[in-house]
Coordinates of N, CA and C in Angstrom, one line a residue:
A6 N -18.8 10.8 -16.3 CA -19.2 8.8 -15.6 C -19.5 9.2 -14.2
P7 N -20.1 8.7 -13.6 CA -20.5 8.9 -12.7 C -19.1 8.5 -11.9
A8 N -19.2 8.8 -10.0 CA -18.4 8.1 -9.2 C -19.3 7.0 -8.8
S9 N -18.3 5.9 -8.8 CA -18.9 4.5 -8.3 C -18.6 3.9 -7.2
S10 N -18.5 3.6 -6.1 CA -18.8 3.7 -5.3 C -17.8 1.5 -5.0
L11 N -16.0 1.5 -4.5 CA -16.1 0.6 -4.3 C -15.4 0.4 -3.2
G12 N -16.3 0.7 -2.6 CA -16.8 0.0 -1.3 C -15.9 0.1 0.1
S13 N -15.9 -0.3 0.9 CA -15.6 0.1 2.5 C -13.9 -0.2 3.0
V14 N -13.6 0.5 3.1 CA -12.5 0.6 4.1 C -12.1 0.7 5.4
R15 N -10.7 -0.3 6.1 CA -11.3 0.8 7.7 C -9.8 1.1 8.0
L16 N -9.1 1.4 8.2 CA -7.3 2.4 8.7 C -7.4 1.7 9.4
P17 N -6.7 1.4 9.9 CA -5.6 1.4 11.2 C -4.9 1.9 12.0
Q18 N -4.8 3.3 11.0 CA -4.0 4.1 11.7 C -3.7 5.8 11.0
A19 N -4.2 6.8 11.1 CA -4.0 8.2 10.2 C -2.8 7.8 9.5
V20 N -3.3 8.2 8.2 CA -2.9 8.1 7.3 C -2.7 9.9 6.1
L21 N -1.6 10.7 5.2 CA -1.8 11.7 4.7 C -2.7 11.0 3.2
A22 N -4.0 11.7 2.7 CA -4.3 11.3 1.4 C -4.4 13.0 1.1
D23 N -3.3 12.9 -1.2 CA -3.1 13.8 -1.0 C -2.3 15.5 -0.3
G24 N -2.0 14.4 0.6 CA -1.3 16.0 1.9 C -2.0 16.0 2.9
K25 N -2.9 15.6 2.8 CA -4.2 16.0 4.3 C -4.2 14.5 4.9
T26 N -3.8 14.9 6.3 CA -4.4 14.1 7.3 C -5.8 13.1 7.2
L27 N -5.9 11.7 6.8 CA -7.6 11.5 7.0 C -6.9 10.4 8.5
P28 N -7.9 10.4 9.0 CA -7.8 9.8 10.6 C -8.2 8.2 10.8
A29 N -7.3 7.7 11.5 CA -7.8 5.7 11.5 C -9.9 6.3 11.3
G30 N -9.6 4.8 10.7 CA -11.7 4.2 11.0 C -11.9 4.1 9.4
T31 N -13.3 4.3 8.9 CA -14.2 3.8 8.4 C -15.1 4.6 7.4
Y32 N -14.1 4.2 6.1 CA -14.4 4.6 4.8 C -15.1 3.9 4.2
Q33 N -16.3 4.6 3.1 CA -17.1 4.4 2.4 C -15.3 5.3 1.2
V34 N -15.7 4.2 0.0 CA -14.4 4.3 -0.6 C -15.4 4.4 -2.1
R35 N -15.1 5.9 -2.7 CA -15.7 5.8 -4.0 C -14.9 6.5 -5.4
L36 N -14.4 5.7 -6.2 CA -13.9 5.9 -8.0 C -14.4 7.2 -8.5
T37 N -13.9 8.5 -8.4 CA -13.6 9.4 -9.2 C -14.0 9.5 -10.2
A38 N -14.8 11.0 -11.2 CA -13.9 10.4 -12.7 C -12.5 11.5 -13.2
D39 N -12.3 12.1 -11.9 CA -10.9 12.9 -12.7 C -9.8 11.7 -12.3
R40 N -9.5 12.0 -14.2 CA -8.2 11.4 -14.4 C -6.8 12.7 -13.7
P41 N -6.0 12.6 -13.3 CA -4.5 13.0 -13.3 C -3.9 13.1 -15.2
A42 N -3.1 14.2 -15.1 CA -2.7 14.1 -15.7 C -1.3 13.6 -16.4
V43 N -1.7 13.4 -17.3 CA -0.7 11.6 -17.8 C 0.4 11.7 -18.7
P44 N 1.7 12.0 -18.5 CA 3.4 12.0 -18.7 C 3.0 11.4 -20.4
V45 N 3.6 12.0 -21.3 CA 3.3 11.3 -22.8 C 3.9 10.2 -22.7
G46 N 3.3 9.1 -24.0 CA 4.0 7.4 -23.1 C 3.6 6.3 -21.9
Q47 N 2.3 7.6 -21.5 CA 1.6 6.3 -20.5 C 0.2 6.5 -20.5
S48 N -0.3 5.7 -19.9 CA -1.2 4.8 -20.3 C -2.4 6.4 -19.3
P49 N -2.8 6.4 -20.5 CA -4.3 7.6 -19.5 C -5.1 7.1 -18.7
D50 N -5.3 5.7 -18.5 CA -6.1 4.9 -17.8 C -5.4 4.0 -16.1
G51 N -4.0 3.9 -16.5 CA -3.7 4.0 -15.6 C -3.6 4.9 -14.0
A52 N -4.1 5.5 -13.5 CA -4.3 5.9 -12.9 C -5.6 7.1 -13.3
Q53 N -5.8 7.2 -11.4 CA -7.1 7.8 -10.9 C -7.6 8.3 -9.8
W54 N -8.5 9.3 -9.6 CA -8.5 9.4 -8.4 C -9.6 8.8 -7.5
V55 N -9.2 7.9 -6.2 CA -11.0 8.0 -5.6 C -10.7 9.8 -4.3
E56 N -12.6 9.3 -3.4 CA -12.4 9.4 -2.7 C -12.5 9.4 -1.2
F57 N -12.4 9.6 -0.4 CA -12.9 8.5 1.2 C -13.3 9.6 1.3
L58 N -15.5 8.5 2.1 CA -16.0 9.3 3.1 C -16.2 9.3 3.5
R59 N -16.4 10.1 4.7 CA -16.8 9.4 5.8 C -18.1 10.5 6.3
N60 N -19.5 9.7 7.2 CA -21.0 11.1 7.4 C -21.2 10.8 5.8
G61 N -21.7 10.4 4.7 CA -21.8 10.7 3.7 C -20.6 12.5 3.5
R62 N -19.8 12.6 3.6 CA -18.5 13.8 2.9 C -17.3 13.4 2.7
V63 N -17.3 14.2 1.9 CA -15.9 13.5 2.1 C -14.8 14.0 2.2
A64 N -13.5 13.0 3.3 CA -12.8 13.1 4.7 C -11.8 13.7 3.4
G65 N -11.5 13.0 1.8 CA -9.9 12.9 1.7 C -10.4 12.6 0.1
R66 N -8.8 12.1 -0.9 CA -8.9 12.5 -1.9 C -7.2 11.6 -2.0
E67 N -6.9 10.7 -3.0 CA -5.9 10.4 -3.1 C -5.7 9.1 -4.5
L68 N -4.9 9.6 -5.1 CA -4.4 8.2 -6.5 C -4.5 7.4 -6.8
A69 N -5.0 6.7 -7.6 CA -5.0 5.4 -7.2 C -3.6 4.8 -8.7
T70 N -3.5 3.4 -8.5 CA -3.2 3.1 -9.6 C -3.8 2.0 -10.1
V71 N -4.7 1.8 -10.9 CA -5.7 1.3 -11.9 C -4.7 0.3 -12.6
V72 N -4.5 -0.9 -12.1 CA -4.3 -2.5 -12.6 C -4.8 -3.0 -13.4
P73 N -4.9 -3.5 -14.6 CA -6.4 -4.3 -15.4 C -5.8 -4.9 -14.6
A74 N -6.5 -6.5 -14.2 CA -6.6 -7.7 -14.4 C -6.1 -8.3 -14.8
A75 N -5.3 -8.2 -16.4 CA -4.0 -9.0 -17.9 C -3.1 -8.9 -16.5
E76 N -2.9 -7.6 -16.5 CA -1.8 -7.1 -15.7 C -1.1 -7.6 -14.0
I77 N -2.1 -7.9 -13.7 CA -2.1 -8.6 -11.6 C -1.1 -9.1 -11.1
A78 N -0.6 -10.1 -12.2 CA -0.3 -11.2 -12.5 C 1.8 -10.1 -11.8
Q79 N 2.3 -9.8 -12.7 CA 2.9 -9.3 -12.9 C 3.3 -8.0 -11.9
I80 N 3.1 -7.7 -11.2 CA 2.5 -6.7 -9.9 C 2.1 -7.9 -8.2
A81 N 1.4 -8.2 -8.4 CA 0.7 -9.4 -7.3 C 1.9 -10.2 -7.1
E82 N 3.1 -10.1 -6.1 CA 3.7 -11.7 -5.6 C 3.7 -11.8 -4.6
S83 N 2.4 -11.0 -3.1 CA 1.3 -11.3 -2.4 C 0.5 -11.5 -2.3
Q84 N -0.1 -11.4 -1.5 CA -1.9 -11.9 -1.4 C -2.5 -10.6 -2.4
R85 N -3.0 -10.7 -2.8 CA -4.4 -10.0 -3.6 C -5.1 -9.6 -2.7
P86 N -6.8 -8.8 -3.1 CA -7.7 -9.0 -2.3 C -8.8 -10.2 -3.5
Q87 N -9.7 -10.1 -3.1 CA -11.1 -11.0 -4.3 C -11.4 -10.4 -4.8
P88 N -12.3 -10.6 -5.8 CA -12.6 -9.4 -6.5 C -14.2 -9.0 -5.7
N89 N -14.2 -7.7 -5.4 CA -15.4 -6.3 -5.0 C -14.7 -6.9 -3.6
E90 N -13.5 -6.9 -3.3 CA -13.1 -6.9 -1.3 C -11.9 -5.8 -1.2
A91 N -11.2 -5.2 -0.9 CA -10.5 -4.5 -0.6 C -9.0 -4.9 1.0
L92 N -8.6 -4.8 0.7 CA -7.4 -5.7 1.5 C -6.7 -3.9 2.0
V93 N -6.4 -3.6 3.4 CA -5.8 -2.6 3.9 C -4.1 -3.3 4.5
V94 N -3.3 -3.2 4.3 CA -2.0 -3.4 5.3 C -1.0 -2.6 5.2
V95 N -0.1 -2.8 6.5 CA 0.5 -1.7 6.9 C 2.3 -2.4 5.9
L96 N 2.2 -1.8 5.4 CA 3.8 -2.1 4.9 C 5.2 -1.3 5.6
K97 N 6.8 -2.2 4.9 CA 7.7 -1.3 5.7 C 8.4 -1.0 6.7
G98 N 7.0 -2.0 7.9 CA 7.5 -0.7 9.2 C 7.2 -0.2 9.5
G99 N 6.5 0.5 9.2 CA 4.3 1.5 8.6 C 5.1 2.5 8.3
D100 N 5.6 2.4 6.9 CA 6.1 3.6 6.3 C 5.1 3.7 5.7
Y101 N 4.5 2.6 5.1 CA 2.9 2.9 4.0 C 2.1 2.5 4.9
V102 N 0.6 2.8 4.6 CA -0.6 1.6 4.4 C -1.2 1.7 2.8
R103 N -1.0 0.3 2.5 CA -1.8 0.1 1.4 C -3.2 -0.8 0.7
V104 N -3.4 0.7 0.8 CA -5.5 0.1 0.4 C -5.0 -0.1 -1.2
W105 N -5.7 -1.6 -1.0 CA -5.7 -1.9 -1.9 C -7.4 -2.5 -3.0
M106 N -7.4 -2.8 -3.5 CA -9.3 -2.2 -3.9 C -9.6 -3.0 -5.2
N107 N -10.0 -4.6 -5.2 CA -10.4 -4.9 -6.2 C -12.2 -4.7 -6.3
R108 N -12.5 -4.5 -7.9 CA -13.7 -4.3 -8.3 C -14.1 -5.4 -9.2
S109 N -14.4 -5.6 -9.6 CA -15.2 -6.7 -10.7 C -13.6 -6.7 -11.8
G110 N -12.5 -7.1 -10.8 CA -11.3 -7.5 -11.9 C -10.4 -6.1 -11.9
T111 N -10.9 -5.1 -11.8 CA -9.8 -4.2 -12.3 C -8.9 -3.6 -10.6
H112 N -7.9 -4.1 -10.6 CA -7.7 -3.7 -9.9 C -6.9 -2.1 -9.3
Y113 N -7.6 -1.1 -8.0 CA -6.9 0.3 -7.5 C -6.2 -0.3 -6.9
I114 N -4.9 0.4 -6.2 CA -4.3 -0.1 -5.8 C -3.4 1.9 -5.1
L115 N -3.7 2.4 -3.7 CA -2.8 3.9 -2.9 C -2.1 3.0 -1.9
N116 N -0.7 3.2 -2.2 CA 0.1 3.9 -1.2 C 0.4 4.5 -0.4
M117 N -0.2 4.6 1.1 CA -0.1 6.7 1.4 C 0.6 6.3 2.7
P118 N 1.0 7.0 3.0 CA 2.5 7.5 4.9 C 1.6 7.6 6.0
P119 N 2.0 7.4 6.9 CA 1.0 7.8 7.5 C 1.1 9.1 7.8
G120 N -0.4 9.1 8.2 CA -0.7 10.6 8.7 C -0.2 11.2 10.5
R121 N -0.1 12.5 10.7 CA 0.0 12.6 12.1 C -1.4 12.8 13.0

């Protein structure tokens, strides 16, 4: 499957994406066809790699938790993005930056630690 765009996000601070620093700024985010190896008993659709692009080039990638619309109410106690929107929230006194994208009802959630 080809990579598909999830939209653009603005990171308010540098974060670590797959162990590499992504500077603060605006990125295009796209879903890749890449899925991680899944432990036995877990859904193969529960995680997927996304890429962060800047000026048309991949600047970094991170693993997103994939949550179908039918299950989002079980994990989302707080605000969540509307369909085809993104929400970027700094959590727990700056311990994490959450990038949460909703594409046509499927939610992609990334929790990334601050970068250096």
